[in-house]
PDB file of C-alpha atoms in Angstrom:
ATOM      1  CA  MET A   1      -4.175  53.073  91.105  1.00 61.00           C
ATOM      2  CA  LEU A   2      -6.511  50.247  91.630  1.00 62.00           C
ATOM      3  CA  ASN A   3      -7.355  51.651  95.008  1.00 62.00           C
ATOM      4  CA  ALA A   4      -8.230  54.962  93.433  1.00 63.00           C
ATOM      5  CA  LEU A   5     -10.645  53.361  91.037  1.00 55.00           C
ATOM      6  CA  VAL A   6     -12.320  51.318  93.719  1.00 54.00           C
ATOM      7  CA  THR A   7     -12.766  54.411  95.887  1.00 62.00           C
ATOM      8  CA  LEU A   8     -14.082  56.409  92.983  1.00 56.00           C
ATOM      9  CA  ALA A   9     -16.585  53.716  92.154  1.00 53.00           C
ATOM     10  CA  ALA A  10     -17.721  53.481  95.754  1.00 53.00           C
ATOM     11  CA  GLU A  11     -18.373  57.213  95.873  1.00 57.00           C
ATOM     12  CA  GLU A  12     -20.624  57.238  92.838  1.00 56.00           C
ATOM     13  CA  GLY A  13     -23.138  55.001  94.365  1.00 53.00           C
ATOM     14  CA  GLU A  14     -24.442  52.533  91.953  1.00 61.00           C
ATOM     15  CA  THR A  15     -21.731  50.562  90.283  1.00 64.00           C
ATOM     16  CA  PRO A  16     -22.322  49.571  86.697  1.00 67.00           C
ATOM     17  CA  ASN A  17     -21.220  46.131  85.535  1.00 73.00           C
ATOM     18  CA  PRO A  18     -18.182  46.570  83.292  1.00 74.00           C
ATOM     19  CA  LEU A  19     -19.124  43.490  81.279  1.00 80.00           C
ATOM     20  CA  LEU A  20     -22.604  44.731  80.331  1.00 81.00           C
ATOM     21  CA  PRO A  21     -22.815  47.849  78.216  1.00 81.00           C
ATOM     22  CA  ALA A  22     -25.481  50.462  78.651  1.00 82.00           C
ATOM     23  CA  TRP A  23     -28.904  50.035  77.048  1.00 84.00           C
ATOM     24  CA  TYR A  24     -28.443  52.776  74.491  1.00 88.00           C
ATOM     25  CA  ASP A  25     -25.165  51.120  73.337  1.00 88.00           C
ATOM     26  CA  ILE A  26     -26.928  47.796  72.889  1.00 89.00           C
ATOM     27  CA  ILE A  27     -29.769  49.344  70.873  1.00 94.00           C
ATOM     28  CA  TRP A  28     -27.512  51.387  68.552  1.00 94.00           C
ATOM     29  CA  SER A  29     -25.242  48.369  68.093  1.00 93.00           C
ATOM     30  CA  LEU A  30     -28.271  46.218  67.238  1.00 95.00           C
ATOM     31  CA  VAL A  31     -29.496  48.806  64.670  1.00 96.00           C
ATOM     32  CA  CYS A  32     -26.044  48.988  63.070  1.00 96.00           C
ATOM     33  CA  PHE A  33     -25.835  45.202  63.005  1.00 96.00           C
ATOM     34  CA  ILE A  34     -29.276  44.901  61.349  1.00 97.00           C
ATOM     35  CA  VAL A  35     -28.352  47.527  58.716  1.00 96.00           C
ATOM     36  CA  ILE A  36     -25.045  45.821  57.982  1.00 95.00           C
ATOM     37  CA  LEU A  37     -26.779  42.425  57.921  1.00 95.00           C
ATOM     38  CA  PHE A  38     -29.440  43.763  55.512  1.00 95.00           C
ATOM     39  CA  ILE A  39     -26.802  45.280  53.205  1.00 93.00           C
ATOM     40  CA  PHE A  40     -24.743  42.122  53.368  1.00 92.00           C
ATOM     41  CA  TRP A  41     -27.851  39.979  52.735  1.00 93.00           C
ATOM     42  CA  ARG A  42     -29.112  42.073  49.798  1.00 94.00           C
ATOM     43  CA  VAL A  43     -25.869  43.192  48.139  1.00 92.00           C
ATOM     44  CA  ALA A  44     -22.785  41.225  49.139  1.00 90.00           C
ATOM     45  CA  LEU A  45     -24.310  37.772  49.515  1.00 92.00           C
ATOM     46  CA  PRO A  46     -25.935  37.690  46.011  1.00 93.00           C
ATOM     47  CA  ARG A  47     -22.718  38.930  44.433  1.00 93.00           C
ATOM     48  CA  LEU A  48     -20.722  36.376  46.371  1.00 92.00           C
ATOM     49  CA  LYS A  49     -23.221  33.655  45.432  1.00 94.00           C
ATOM     50  CA  LYS A  50     -23.063  34.738  41.758  1.00 94.00           C
ATOM     51  CA  LEU A  51     -19.259  34.714  41.852  1.00 94.00           C
ATOM     52  CA  LEU A  52     -19.187  31.271  43.475  1.00 94.00           C
ATOM     53  CA  ASP A  53     -21.733  29.944  40.961  1.00 95.00           C
ATOM     54  CA  GLU A  54     -19.621  31.273  38.063  1.00 95.00           C
ATOM     55  CA  ARG A  55     -16.512  29.664  39.511  1.00 94.00           C
ATOM     56  CA  ALA A  56     -18.387  26.370  40.022  1.00 94.00           C
ATOM     57  CA  VAL A  57     -19.619  26.461  36.411  1.00 94.00           C
ATOM     58  CA  ALA A  58     -16.105  27.273  35.184  1.00 94.00           C
ATOM     59  CA  ILE A  59     -14.604  24.491  37.270  1.00 94.00           C
ATOM     60  CA  GLU A  60     -17.254  22.017  36.087  1.00 93.00           C
ATOM     61  CA  GLY A  61     -16.619  23.129  32.477  1.00 92.00           C
ATOM     62  CA  ASN A  62     -12.880  22.679  32.916  1.00 93.00           C
ATOM     63  CA  ILE A  63     -13.439  19.260  34.480  1.00 94.00           C
ATOM     64  CA  ALA A  64     -15.665  18.299  31.546  1.00 92.00           C
ATOM     65  CA  LYS A  65     -13.036  19.578  29.114  1.00 92.00           C
ATOM     66  CA  ALA A  66     -10.332  17.668  30.970  1.00 93.00           C
ATOM     67  CA  ASP A  67     -12.446  14.500  30.891  1.00 93.00           C
ATOM     68  CA  GLU A  68     -13.082  14.981  27.180  1.00 94.00           C
ATOM     69  CA  ALA A  69      -9.377  15.627  26.567  1.00 93.00           C
ATOM     70  CA  GLN A  70      -8.501  12.504  28.546  1.00 94.00           C
ATOM     71  CA  ARG A  71     -11.004  10.435  26.546  1.00 95.00           C
ATOM     72  CA  LYS A  72      -9.541  11.827  23.316  1.00 94.00           C
ATOM     73  CA  ALA A  73      -6.009  11.094  24.534  1.00 94.00           C
ATOM     74  CA  GLU A  74      -6.992   7.533  25.436  1.00 95.00           C
ATOM     75  CA  ALA A  75      -8.655   7.087  22.039  1.00 94.00           C
ATOM     76  CA  ALA A  76      -5.581   8.517  20.316  1.00 94.00           C
ATOM     77  CA  LEU A  77      -3.366   6.203  22.357  1.00 94.00           C
ATOM     78  CA  GLU A  78      -5.487   3.194  21.392  1.00 95.00           C
ATOM     79  CA  GLU A  79      -5.409   4.286  17.748  1.00 94.00           C
ATOM     80  CA  TYR A  80      -1.648   4.830  17.926  1.00 94.00           C
ATOM     81  CA  THR A  81      -1.174   1.418  19.528  1.00 95.00           C
ATOM     82  CA  ALA A  82      -3.315  -0.192  16.831  1.00 95.00           C
ATOM     83  CA  GLN A  83      -1.432   1.640  14.081  1.00 94.00           C
ATOM     84  CA  LEU A  84       1.876   0.642  15.650  1.00 94.00           C
ATOM     85  CA  ALA A  85       0.780  -2.992  15.771  1.00 94.00           C
ATOM     86  CA  ASP A  86      -0.372  -2.758  12.133  1.00 94.00           C
ATOM     87  CA  ALA A  87       2.918  -1.120  11.147  1.00 94.00           C
ATOM     88  CA  ARG A  88       4.886  -3.855  12.895  1.00 94.00           C
ATOM     89  CA  ALA A  89       2.814  -6.535  11.195  1.00 94.00           C
ATOM     90  CA  GLU A  90       3.257  -4.782   7.833  1.00 94.00           C
ATOM     91  CA  ALA A  91       7.008  -4.504   8.435  1.00 93.00           C
ATOM     92  CA  GLY A  92       7.089  -8.232   9.197  1.00 93.00           C
ATOM     93  CA  ARG A  93       5.203  -8.983   6.000  1.00 94.00           C
ATOM     94  CA  ILE A  94       7.524  -6.722   4.014  1.00 95.00           C
ATOM     95  CA  ARG A  95      10.592  -8.406   5.538  1.00 94.00           C
ATOM     96  CA  GLU A  96       9.181 -11.835   4.758  1.00 94.00           C
ATOM     97  CA  THR A  97       8.325 -10.748   1.204  1.00 95.00           C
ATOM     98  CA  ALA A  98      11.829  -9.331   0.796  1.00 93.00           C
ATOM     99  CA  ARG A  99      13.315 -12.611   2.026  1.00 94.00           C
ATOM    100  CA  GLU A 100      11.144 -14.556  -0.404  1.00 94.00           C
ATOM    101  CA  ASP A 101      12.099 -12.196  -3.234  1.00 93.00           C
ATOM    102  CA  GLY A 102      15.768 -12.532  -2.236  1.00 92.00           C
ATOM    103  CA  ARG A 103      15.497 -16.313  -2.297  1.00 94.00           C
ATOM    104  CA  LYS A 104      13.791 -16.151  -5.697  1.00 94.00           C
ATOM    105  CA  ILE A 105      16.441 -13.788  -7.053  1.00 94.00           C
ATOM    106  CA  VAL A 106      19.237 -16.031  -5.751  1.00 93.00           C
ATOM    107  CA  ALA A 107      17.524 -19.110  -7.216  1.00 93.00           C
ATOM    108  CA  GLU A 108      17.020 -17.335 -10.561  1.00 93.00           C
ATOM    109  CA  ALA A 109      20.632 -16.159 -10.534  1.00 91.00           C
ATOM    110  CA  LYS A 110      21.804 -19.708  -9.797  1.00 92.00           C
ATOM    111  CA  ASP A 111      19.592 -21.096 -12.555  1.00 93.00           C
ATOM    112  CA  GLN A 112      20.788 -18.434 -14.955  1.00 91.00           C
ATOM    113  CA  ALA A 113      24.418 -19.065 -13.983  1.00 91.00           C
ATOM    114  CA  THR A 114      23.913 -22.807 -14.386  1.00 93.00           C
ATOM    115  CA  SER A 115      22.305 -22.372 -17.812  1.00 93.00           C
ATOM    116  CA  GLU A 116      25.019 -19.886 -18.806  1.00 92.00           C
ATOM    117  CA  ALA A 117      27.691 -22.304 -17.607  1.00 91.00           C
ATOM    118  CA  ALA A 118      26.008 -25.120 -19.535  1.00 92.00           C
ATOM    119  CA  ARG A 119      25.842 -22.926 -22.635  1.00 92.00           C
ATOM    120  CA  VAL A 120      29.495 -21.910 -22.284  1.00 92.00           C
ATOM    121  CA  THR A 121      30.462 -25.542 -21.686  1.00 92.00           C
ATOM    122  CA  ALA A 122      28.470 -26.658 -24.733  1.00 92.00           C
ATOM    123  CA  THR A 123      30.039 -23.903 -26.822  1.00 93.00           C
ATOM    124  CA  ALA A 124      33.486 -24.822 -25.559  1.00 90.00           C
ATOM    125  CA  GLN A 125      32.893 -28.507 -26.276  1.00 92.00           C
ATOM    126  CA  ALA A 126      31.627 -27.667 -29.766  1.00 91.00           C
ATOM    127  CA  GLN A 127      34.694 -25.509 -30.346  1.00 91.00           C
ATOM    128  CA  ILE A 128      36.959 -28.244 -29.002  1.00 92.00           C
ATOM    129  CA  GLU A 129      35.258 -30.780 -31.235  1.00 88.00           C
ATOM    130  CA  ALA A 130      35.625 -28.446 -34.233  1.00 89.00           C
ATOM    131  CA  GLU A 131      39.313 -27.928 -33.449  1.00 88.00           C
ATOM    132  CA  ARG A 132      39.703 -31.679 -32.953  1.00 84.00           C
ATOM    133  CA  GLN A 133      38.108 -32.319 -36.328  1.00 83.00           C
ATOM    134  CA  SER A 134      40.302 -29.627 -37.891  1.00 86.00           C
ATOM    135  CA  ALA A 135      43.381 -31.159 -36.251  1.00 83.00           C
ATOM    136  CA  LEU A 136      42.271 -34.615 -37.345  1.00 77.00           C
ATOM    137  CA  VAL A 137      41.841 -33.455 -40.951  1.00 78.00           C
ATOM    138  CA  SER A 138      45.187 -31.692 -40.817  1.00 82.00           C
ATOM    139  CA  LEU A 139      46.789 -34.731 -39.203  1.00 77.00           C
ATOM    140  CA  ARG A 140      45.281 -37.046 -41.807  1.00 71.00           C
ATOM    141  CA  SER A 141      46.640 -34.996 -44.638  1.00 74.00           C
ATOM    142  CA  GLU A 142      50.079 -34.790 -43.049  1.00 78.00           C
ATOM    143  CA  VAL A 143      50.076 -38.413 -41.972  1.00 72.00           C
ATOM    144  CA  GLY A 144      48.739 -39.349 -45.368  1.00 70.00           C
ATOM    145  CA  THR A 145      51.515 -37.483 -47.081  1.00 74.00           C
ATOM    146  CA  LEU A 146      54.093 -39.036 -44.780  1.00 75.00           C
ATOM    147  CA  ALA A 147      52.555 -42.486 -45.091  1.00 70.00           C
ATOM    148  CA  ILE A 148      52.508 -42.241 -48.878  1.00 70.00           C
ATOM    149  CA  ASP A 149      56.101 -41.084 -48.908  1.00 73.00           C
ATOM    150  CA  LEU A 150      57.108 -43.904 -46.559  1.00 73.00           C
ATOM    151  CA  ALA A 151      55.032 -46.451 -48.422  1.00 68.00           C
ATOM    152  CA  SER A 152      56.533 -45.286 -51.703  1.00 70.00           C
ATOM    153  CA  GLY A 153      59.958 -45.686 -50.200  1.00 72.00           C
ATOM    154  CA  VAL A 154      59.168 -49.142 -48.796  1.00 70.00           C
ATOM    155  CA  ILE A 155      57.391 -50.442 -51.868  1.00 67.00           C
ATOM    156  CA  GLY A 156      59.713 -48.830 -54.222  1.00 61.00           C
ATOM    157  CA  GLU A 157      57.104 -47.411 -56.437  1.00 60.00           C
ATOM    158  CA  SER A 158      55.317 -44.128 -56.483  1.00 61.00           C
ATOM    159  CA  LEU A 159      51.777 -44.018 -55.210  1.00 60.00           C
ATOM    160  CA  THR A 160      50.356 -41.316 -57.291  1.00 61.00           C
ATOM    161  CA  ASP A 161      46.825 -42.600 -57.322  1.00 62.00           C
ATOM    162  CA  ASP A 162      44.943 -40.451 -54.858  1.00 65.00           C
ATOM    163  CA  ARG A 163      42.295 -43.069 -54.249  1.00 70.00           C
ATOM    164  CA  LYS A 164      44.810 -45.706 -53.371  1.00 67.00           C
ATOM    165  CA  ALA A 165      46.739 -43.267 -51.258  1.00 65.00           C
ATOM    166  CA  GLN A 166      43.593 -42.306 -49.395  1.00 70.00           C
ATOM    167  CA  ASN A 167      42.717 -45.956 -48.738  1.00 73.00           C
ATOM    168  CA  VAL A 168      46.196 -46.616 -47.367  1.00 68.00           C
ATOM    169  CA  VAL A 169      45.983 -43.553 -45.083  1.00 69.00           C
ATOM    170  CA  ASP A 170      42.516 -44.523 -43.857  1.00 75.00           C
ATOM    171  CA  ARG A 171      43.589 -48.078 -43.094  1.00 77.00           C
ATOM    172  CA  PHE A 172      46.701 -46.818 -41.265  1.00 73.00           C
ATOM    173  CA  LEU A 173      44.671 -44.379 -39.146  1.00 74.00           C
ATOM    174  CA  ALA A 174      42.014 -47.027 -38.409  1.00 79.00           C
ATOM    175  CA  ASP A 175      44.740 -49.385 -37.189  1.00 80.00           C
ATOM    176  CA  LEU A 176      46.208 -46.557 -35.104  1.00 76.00           C
ATOM    177  CA  GLU A 177      42.846 -45.751 -33.496  1.00 79.00           C
ATOM    178  CA  ALA A 178      42.148 -49.419 -32.794  1.00 83.00           C
ATOM    179  CA  SER A 179      45.498 -49.794 -31.074  1.00 81.00           C
ATOM    180  CA  GLU A 180      44.822 -46.639 -28.981  1.00 78.00           C
ATOM    181  CA  GLN A 181      41.381 -47.934 -27.953  1.00 81.00           C
ATOM    182  CA  ALA A 182      42.828 -51.330 -27.037  1.00 82.00           C
ATOM    183  CA  ALA A 183      45.505 -49.617 -24.931  1.00 78.00           C
ATOM    184  CA  ALA A 184      42.884 -47.363 -23.231  1.00 72.00           C
ATOM    185  CA  GLY A 185      40.607 -50.372 -22.542  1.00 71.00           C
ATOM    186  CA  GLY A 186      43.502 -52.277 -20.917  1.00 63.00           C
ATOM    187  CA  LYS A 187      44.262 -49.338 -18.600  1.00 60.00           C
ATOM    188  CA  LYS A 188      40.733 -49.154 -17.269  1.00 54.00           C
TER     189      LYS A 188
END
C-alpha cells in the first residue's frame, strides 16, 4: 500500500508537502480564526470578565462578612469571658456574704439560746427559792407546832402565848441553822 502511494505521487509530478496545507486553506482558516477571535473578543471575553468581576466582588464581600463575623465573635467571646469572670466574682461575693450571714445567724442563735437559758435558769431559781420559802414557812409552822407541843410536855405547862411560842420556834430554828452551817463549814 505504501508502494502504491509512492508510485502515485511520483506519477503526478510535483509532490506537495503533507505538512503544509494549500494556500487557500491557510487563508480561509485565517479568516475563520479572525472572525472567531473578534466574536470572542467582543462578546465572550466581556461577559467572562463581567462574570469574573461579579464573582470577585461576591468573594470579597463574603470575605468581608466573614471578617466582620469573626470580629463580632471575638468581641462576643471577650464579653462572655468578662461576664463569666464577673459572675464568678459575684458568686464568690455571694458565698462570702452567705457565710458571714450564717456566722451571724449562728452567733445570734447562740446569744439568744444563752439569754433564754439564763432566763429559764433565773426563773427556775426564783421558783426554787419561792418553793424553798414556802417549804420553810410550812416547816416553821409544823416545827413550831411540834416544838411547842414538845416544850409543853417538857416544861409541863401549856404554851398558849403565840408570841412566846414564836420566839421559842425562832430560837430553835436559828440554833438548827447555825449547827448546819458549822457542819457544812467543817466539811469544806
